[in-house]
Amino acid sequence: MPVIAIIGAQWGDEGKGKVIDQLAEKAKVVVRFSGGDNAGHTVINPQGKFALHLIPSGIFYPETTCIIGNGVAINPAALIDEIDQIIRRGVDTSRLLISDRAHLIMPYHLLLDGMEEEARGGQAIGTTRKGIGPAFADKAARLGIRAGDLLDKKAFLDRLRSVLGYKNAILTKLYGASPLSLDEVYHQYCQYGERLAPYIKDTTLVAEEALARKELVLLEGAQGSLLDPDFGTYPYATSSSPLAGGACLGSGISPTKINAILGIFKAYCTRVGAGPMPTELKDKTGDLIRERAGEYGTTTGRARRCGWFDAVAARFSTRINGFTGMAITRLDILDSFPSLKICTGYKLDGETINYFPQSIAALDRCKPVYEELPGWQVSTTHIRRFEDLPPQARQYISRLTELTSCPAKLVCVGPEREQTIEVSPIL
Ligand code: GDP
Ligand code: IMO
Ligand code: MG
């Protein structure tokens, strides 16, 4: 039965892809449950270095079925491109499945994402412009088109005709843009449908069968908890839930079936796009972290904003997800710092607080209260056992687990599959 949800605990890019690639060795099913190709999950393993956007990071194991769940918004062109790219590199995609309930990103979603961002001017969210917000808005507005719709061309045409009429009115009347051609969109998406048809099915049955056989199922998160539309730094957020709760909704697996919820934390913080980030370092230290770590987005190539570990935000994300353990990635990036800071509280309008405020205006005014710990100043990249880490590194990890009240399960000391220290069992 075991189900492990793997959840981004900060603002995304915590190293979910790496951890899933490692854990998937024992999994029979990996279900990606939210987001779309806004995600970029880097996997480095004996088959090479891969940047996955929609395909679950378990795809490298011949025994593992990889499901793109109902909670994902799929750009079919991007998915076909990704499938073709990894096939060319010798990866077998015959065990890939797409939920027939997953919504599709349509050409108007891509256009509207860009136009809405332009219209926001100085308040732009800094989206990935992959059409994510408009696609999930249509899902909620009951205007979405789903993967399963591509399997019935007649019904698809009727549905597209009514939705496109409405979307073209917005494109032309609100934005002064050209309308999209029904014929072109229809034929293009019929072609995508023909190509993807072998993968599309009711994937909840596949997951259920694996659970009945008591096989390990992983739920693969995208983005990070602080980008959640309910609990993140709204409106500087994404549009589907990266949380453990979202894992159930986006996969069709019941909350009662989840045995472990692993929060993936970087040993420091990063964020890409606009919105509050209390521990952001707009100085040489921030630049140093970015350069040492190569903190540039996997999807858009944008420089990631870097800062010290924020234990206030980490406590919040641990609480709303109910993490049963944490994986701390990129510890090695901190190897050469003489001392390290951890944010243990915020100063807000003269008062010290230890909660993560709802309001972005308040978060923008929050000044981090830091605790300073000694660095270890030796390389950790070759270490594979917790007890072999330098005492200062162990102290740093212990402090993170203490401040979040969440036990450490894994510590990563490099991007490669084997650069992982198992601290305690996940299950
Ligand atoms: P994801 O979106 O959460 O899967 O994370 P990304 O792939 O966008 O970004 C994480 C980056 O960190 C990738 O380039 C990984 O290869 C890399 N990475 C993951 N774990 C470690 C680690 O422990 N050390 C180092 N140096 N890099 C890591
Ligand atoms: P992974 O899965 C980091 C950010 C964008 C922007 C905001 C909204 O690799 O961790 P969207 O395109 O979703 O409407 O953009 O969310 N964002 C991410 N940041 N990692 C991601 O995914 C992200 N996906 C979206 O930069 O600030
Ligand atoms: Mg990423």
PDB file of C-alpha atoms in Angstrom, residues 10-147:
ATOM      1  CA  GLN A  10       9.483  26.496  -0.305  1.00  0.00           C
ATOM      2  CA  TRP A  11       9.037  28.454  -3.564  1.00  0.00           C
ATOM      3  CA  GLY A  12       9.814  25.600  -5.958  1.00  0.00           C
ATOM      4  CA  ASP A  13      13.046  24.219  -7.418  1.00  0.00           C
ATOM      5  CA  GLU A  14      13.932  22.521  -4.140  1.00  0.00           C
ATOM      6  CA  GLY A  15      15.251  19.434  -5.923  1.00  0.00           C
ATOM      7  CA  LYS A  16      12.041  17.396  -6.166  1.00  0.00           C
ATOM      8  CA  GLY A  17      13.161  15.844  -9.476  1.00  0.00           C
ATOM      9  CA  LYS A  18      16.395  14.558  -7.999  1.00  0.00           C
ATOM     10  CA  VAL A  19      14.702  13.048  -4.926  1.00  0.00           C
ATOM     11  CA  ILE A  20      11.959  11.385  -6.999  1.00  0.00           C
ATOM     12  CA  ASP A  21      14.493   9.964  -9.456  1.00  0.00           C
ATOM     13  CA  GLN A  22      16.196   8.361  -6.491  1.00  0.00           C
ATOM     14  CA  LEU A  23      13.106   7.103  -4.649  1.00  0.00           C
ATOM     15  CA  ALA A  24      11.424   5.841  -7.836  1.00  0.00           C
ATOM     16  CA  GLU A  25      13.851   2.923  -7.968  1.00  0.00           C
ATOM     17  CA  LYS A  26      11.517   1.080  -5.587  1.00  0.00           C
ATOM     18  CA  ALA A  27       8.235   2.562  -6.864  1.00  0.00           C
ATOM     19  CA  LYS A  28       5.847   0.875  -9.262  1.00  0.00           C
ATOM     20  CA  VAL A  29       3.889   4.059  -9.981  1.00  0.00           C
ATOM     21  CA  VAL A  30       4.788   7.752  -9.935  1.00  0.00           C
ATOM     22  CA  VAL A  31       1.921  10.223 -10.328  1.00  0.00           C
ATOM     23  CA  ARG A  32       2.621  13.879 -11.106  1.00  0.00           C
ATOM     24  CA  PHE A  33      -0.335  15.671  -9.548  1.00  0.00           C
ATOM     25  CA  SER A  34      -0.273  19.420 -10.250  1.00  0.00           C
ATOM     26  CA  GLY A  35       1.112  22.285 -12.306  1.00  0.00           C
ATOM     27  CA  GLY A  36       2.053  21.990 -15.937  1.00  0.00           C
ATOM     28  CA  ASP A  37       5.141  22.694 -17.988  1.00  0.00           C
ATOM     29  CA  ASN A  38       5.823  25.689 -15.753  1.00  0.00           C
ATOM     30  CA  ALA A  39       7.691  23.084 -13.702  1.00  0.00           C
ATOM     31  CA  GLY A  40      11.276  22.175 -14.472  1.00  0.00           C
ATOM     32  CA  HIS A  41      12.603  19.110 -12.689  1.00  0.00           C
ATOM     33  CA  THR A  42      16.282  18.385 -13.237  1.00  0.00           C
ATOM     34  CA  VAL A  43      17.366  14.791 -13.044  1.00  0.00           C
ATOM     35  CA  ILE A  44      20.978  13.673 -13.295  1.00  0.00           C
ATOM     36  CA  ASN A  45      21.457   9.910 -13.385  1.00  0.00           C
ATOM     37  CA  PRO A  46      23.519   7.320 -15.268  1.00  0.00           C
ATOM     38  CA  GLN A  47      21.393   8.024 -18.389  1.00  0.00           C
ATOM     39  CA  GLY A  48      22.412  11.688 -18.466  1.00  0.00           C
ATOM     40  CA  LYS A  49      21.079  15.082 -17.419  1.00  0.00           C
ATOM     41  CA  PHE A  50      17.400  15.748 -18.118  1.00  0.00           C
ATOM     42  CA  ALA A  51      15.108  18.749 -17.614  1.00  0.00           C
ATOM     43  CA  LEU A  52      11.599  17.309 -17.237  1.00  0.00           C
ATOM     44  CA  HIS A  53       8.547  19.558 -17.339  1.00  0.00           C
ATOM     45  CA  LEU A  54       5.542  17.247 -17.567  1.00  0.00           C
ATOM     46  CA  ILE A  55       6.893  13.694 -17.566  1.00  0.00           C
ATOM     47  CA  PRO A  56       7.239  12.291 -14.031  1.00  0.00           C
ATOM     48  CA  SER A  57      10.807  11.891 -12.799  1.00  0.00           C
ATOM     49  CA  GLY A  58      10.341   8.107 -12.394  1.00  0.00           C
ATOM     50  CA  ILE A  59      10.480   7.562 -16.166  1.00  0.00           C
ATOM     51  CA  PHE A  60      14.054   6.224 -16.076  1.00  0.00           C
ATOM     52  CA  TYR A  61      13.128   2.908 -14.444  1.00  0.00           C
ATOM     53  CA  PRO A  62      11.788   0.175 -16.749  1.00  0.00           C
ATOM     54  CA  GLU A  63       9.413  -1.167 -14.075  1.00  0.00           C
ATOM     55  CA  THR A  64       7.830   2.155 -13.111  1.00  0.00           C
ATOM     56  CA  THR A  65       4.553   3.406 -14.573  1.00  0.00           C
ATOM     57  CA  CYS A  66       4.529   7.200 -14.808  1.00  0.00           C
ATOM     58  CA  ILE A  67       1.183   8.979 -14.702  1.00  0.00           C
ATOM     59  CA  ILE A  68       0.460  12.584 -15.586  1.00  0.00           C
ATOM     60  CA  GLY A  69      -2.461  13.001 -13.220  1.00  0.00           C
ATOM     61  CA  ASN A  70      -5.791  14.760 -13.543  1.00  0.00           C
ATOM     62  CA  GLY A  71      -4.446  17.740 -11.572  1.00  0.00           C
ATOM     63  CA  VAL A  72      -1.906  18.640 -14.253  1.00  0.00           C
ATOM     64  CA  ALA A  73      -2.610  21.109 -17.066  1.00  0.00           C
ATOM     65  CA  ILE A  74      -0.996  19.667 -20.182  1.00  0.00           C
ATOM     66  CA  ASN A  75       0.289  21.597 -23.158  1.00  0.00           C
ATOM     67  CA  PRO A  76       0.140  18.746 -25.700  1.00  0.00           C
ATOM     68  CA  ALA A  77       2.759  20.309 -27.987  1.00  0.00           C
ATOM     69  CA  ALA A  78       5.179  20.636 -25.061  1.00  0.00           C
ATOM     70  CA  LEU A  79       4.456  17.076 -23.909  1.00  0.00           C
ATOM     71  CA  ILE A  80       4.980  15.565 -27.375  1.00  0.00           C
ATOM     72  CA  ASP A  81       8.224  17.485 -27.674  1.00  0.00           C
ATOM     73  CA  GLU A  82       9.366  16.237 -24.271  1.00  0.00           C
ATOM     74  CA  ILE A  83       8.432  12.633 -25.118  1.00  0.00           C
ATOM     75  CA  ASP A  84      10.326  12.852 -28.435  1.00  0.00           C
ATOM     76  CA  GLN A  85      13.377  14.367 -26.776  1.00  0.00           C
ATOM     77  CA  ILE A  86      13.731  11.654 -24.165  1.00  0.00           C
ATOM     78  CA  ILE A  87      12.986   8.871 -26.670  1.00  0.00           C
ATOM     79  CA  ARG A  88      15.855  10.232 -28.790  1.00  0.00           C
ATOM     80  CA  ARG A  89      18.064   9.863 -25.725  1.00  0.00           C
ATOM     81  CA  GLY A  90      17.140   6.221 -25.332  1.00  0.00           C
ATOM     82  CA  VAL A  91      14.502   6.499 -22.585  1.00  0.00           C
ATOM     83  CA  ASP A  92      11.534   4.124 -22.887  1.00  0.00           C
ATOM     84  CA  THR A  93       8.223   6.030 -22.602  1.00  0.00           C
ATOM     85  CA  SER A  94       5.915   3.045 -23.087  1.00  0.00           C
ATOM     86  CA  ARG A  95       4.879   3.159 -19.410  1.00  0.00           C
ATOM     87  CA  LEU A  96       3.773   6.780 -19.556  1.00  0.00           C
ATOM     88  CA  LEU A  97       0.059   7.419 -18.989  1.00  0.00           C
ATOM     89  CA  ILE A  98      -2.057  10.569 -19.147  1.00  0.00           C
ATOM     90  CA  SER A  99      -5.206  11.014 -17.099  1.00  0.00           C
ATOM     91  CA  ASP A 100      -8.225  11.471 -19.341  1.00  0.00           C
ATOM     92  CA  ARG A 101      -9.354  14.118 -16.835  1.00  0.00           C
ATOM     93  CA  ALA A 102      -6.216  16.301 -17.132  1.00  0.00           C
ATOM     94  CA  HIS A 103      -6.987  19.720 -18.586  1.00  0.00           C
ATOM     95  CA  LEU A 104      -5.286  20.909 -21.756  1.00  0.00           C
ATOM     96  CA  ILE A 105      -3.433  24.129 -22.304  1.00  0.00           C
ATOM     97  CA  MET A 106      -4.891  25.672 -25.437  1.00  0.00           C
ATOM     98  CA  PRO A 107      -3.335  28.338 -27.724  1.00  0.00           C
ATOM     99  CA  TYR A 108      -5.520  31.061 -26.171  1.00  0.00           C
ATOM    100  CA  HIS A 109      -4.173  30.216 -22.701  1.00  0.00           C
ATOM    101  CA  LEU A 110      -0.646  30.929 -23.886  1.00  0.00           C
ATOM    102  CA  LEU A 111      -1.695  34.213 -25.499  1.00  0.00           C
ATOM    103  CA  LEU A 112      -3.729  35.324 -22.491  1.00  0.00           C
ATOM    104  CA  ASP A 113      -0.957  34.488 -19.992  1.00  0.00           C
ATOM    105  CA  GLY A 114       1.333  36.910 -21.854  1.00  0.00           C
ATOM    106  CA  MET A 115      -1.323  39.603 -22.341  1.00  0.00           C
ATOM    107  CA  GLU A 116      -2.477  39.451 -18.716  1.00  0.00           C
ATOM    108  CA  GLU A 117       1.137  39.781 -17.537  1.00  0.00           C
ATOM    109  CA  GLU A 118       1.694  42.808 -19.796  1.00  0.00           C
ATOM    110  CA  ALA A 119      -1.536  44.346 -18.510  1.00  0.00           C
ATOM    111  CA  ARG A 120      -0.351  43.947 -14.898  1.00  0.00           C
ATOM    112  CA  GLY A 121       2.601  46.237 -15.647  1.00  0.00           C
ATOM    113  CA  GLY A 122       4.602  46.824 -12.461  1.00  0.00           C
ATOM    114  CA  GLN A 123       2.482  44.246 -10.638  1.00  0.00           C
ATOM    115  CA  ALA A 124       3.329  41.417 -13.060  1.00  0.00           C
ATOM    116  CA  ILE A 125       3.553  38.049 -11.304  1.00  0.00           C
ATOM    117  CA  GLY A 126       6.521  36.944 -13.363  1.00  0.00           C
ATOM    118  CA  THR A 127       4.708  33.835 -14.582  1.00  0.00           C
ATOM    119  CA  THR A 128       6.455  31.318 -16.790  1.00  0.00           C
ATOM    120  CA  ARG A 129       4.019  32.369 -19.575  1.00  0.00           C
ATOM    121  CA  LYS A 130       3.142  28.749 -20.208  1.00  0.00           C
ATOM    122  CA  GLY A 131      -0.600  29.421 -20.027  1.00  0.00           C
ATOM    123  CA  ILE A 132      -0.935  27.910 -16.555  1.00  0.00           C
ATOM    124  CA  GLY A 133      -3.063  30.600 -14.859  1.00  0.00           C
ATOM    125  CA  PRO A 134      -5.566  30.905 -17.731  1.00  0.00           C
ATOM    126  CA  ALA A 135      -5.870  27.102 -18.048  1.00  0.00           C
ATOM    127  CA  PHE A 136      -6.620  26.528 -14.354  1.00  0.00           C
ATOM    128  CA  ALA A 137      -8.974  29.534 -14.386  1.00  0.00           C
ATOM    129  CA  ASP A 138     -10.895  27.833 -17.212  1.00  0.00           C
ATOM    130  CA  LYS A 139     -10.967  24.581 -15.244  1.00  0.00           C
ATOM    131  CA  ALA A 140     -12.676  26.388 -12.356  1.00  0.00           C
ATOM    132  CA  ALA A 141     -14.902  28.351 -14.755  1.00  0.00           C
ATOM    133  CA  ARG A 142     -15.978  25.081 -16.403  1.00  0.00           C
ATOM    134  CA  LEU A 143     -14.573  26.195 -19.742  1.00  0.00           C
ATOM    135  CA  GLY A 144     -11.740  23.689 -19.829  1.00  0.00           C
ATOM    136  CA  ILE A 145     -10.997  21.049 -22.442  1.00  0.00           C
ATOM    137  CA  ARG A 146      -9.608  17.792 -21.120  1.00  0.00           C
ATOM    138  CA  ALA A 147      -7.297  15.124 -22.507  1.00  0.00           C
TER     139      ALA A 147
END
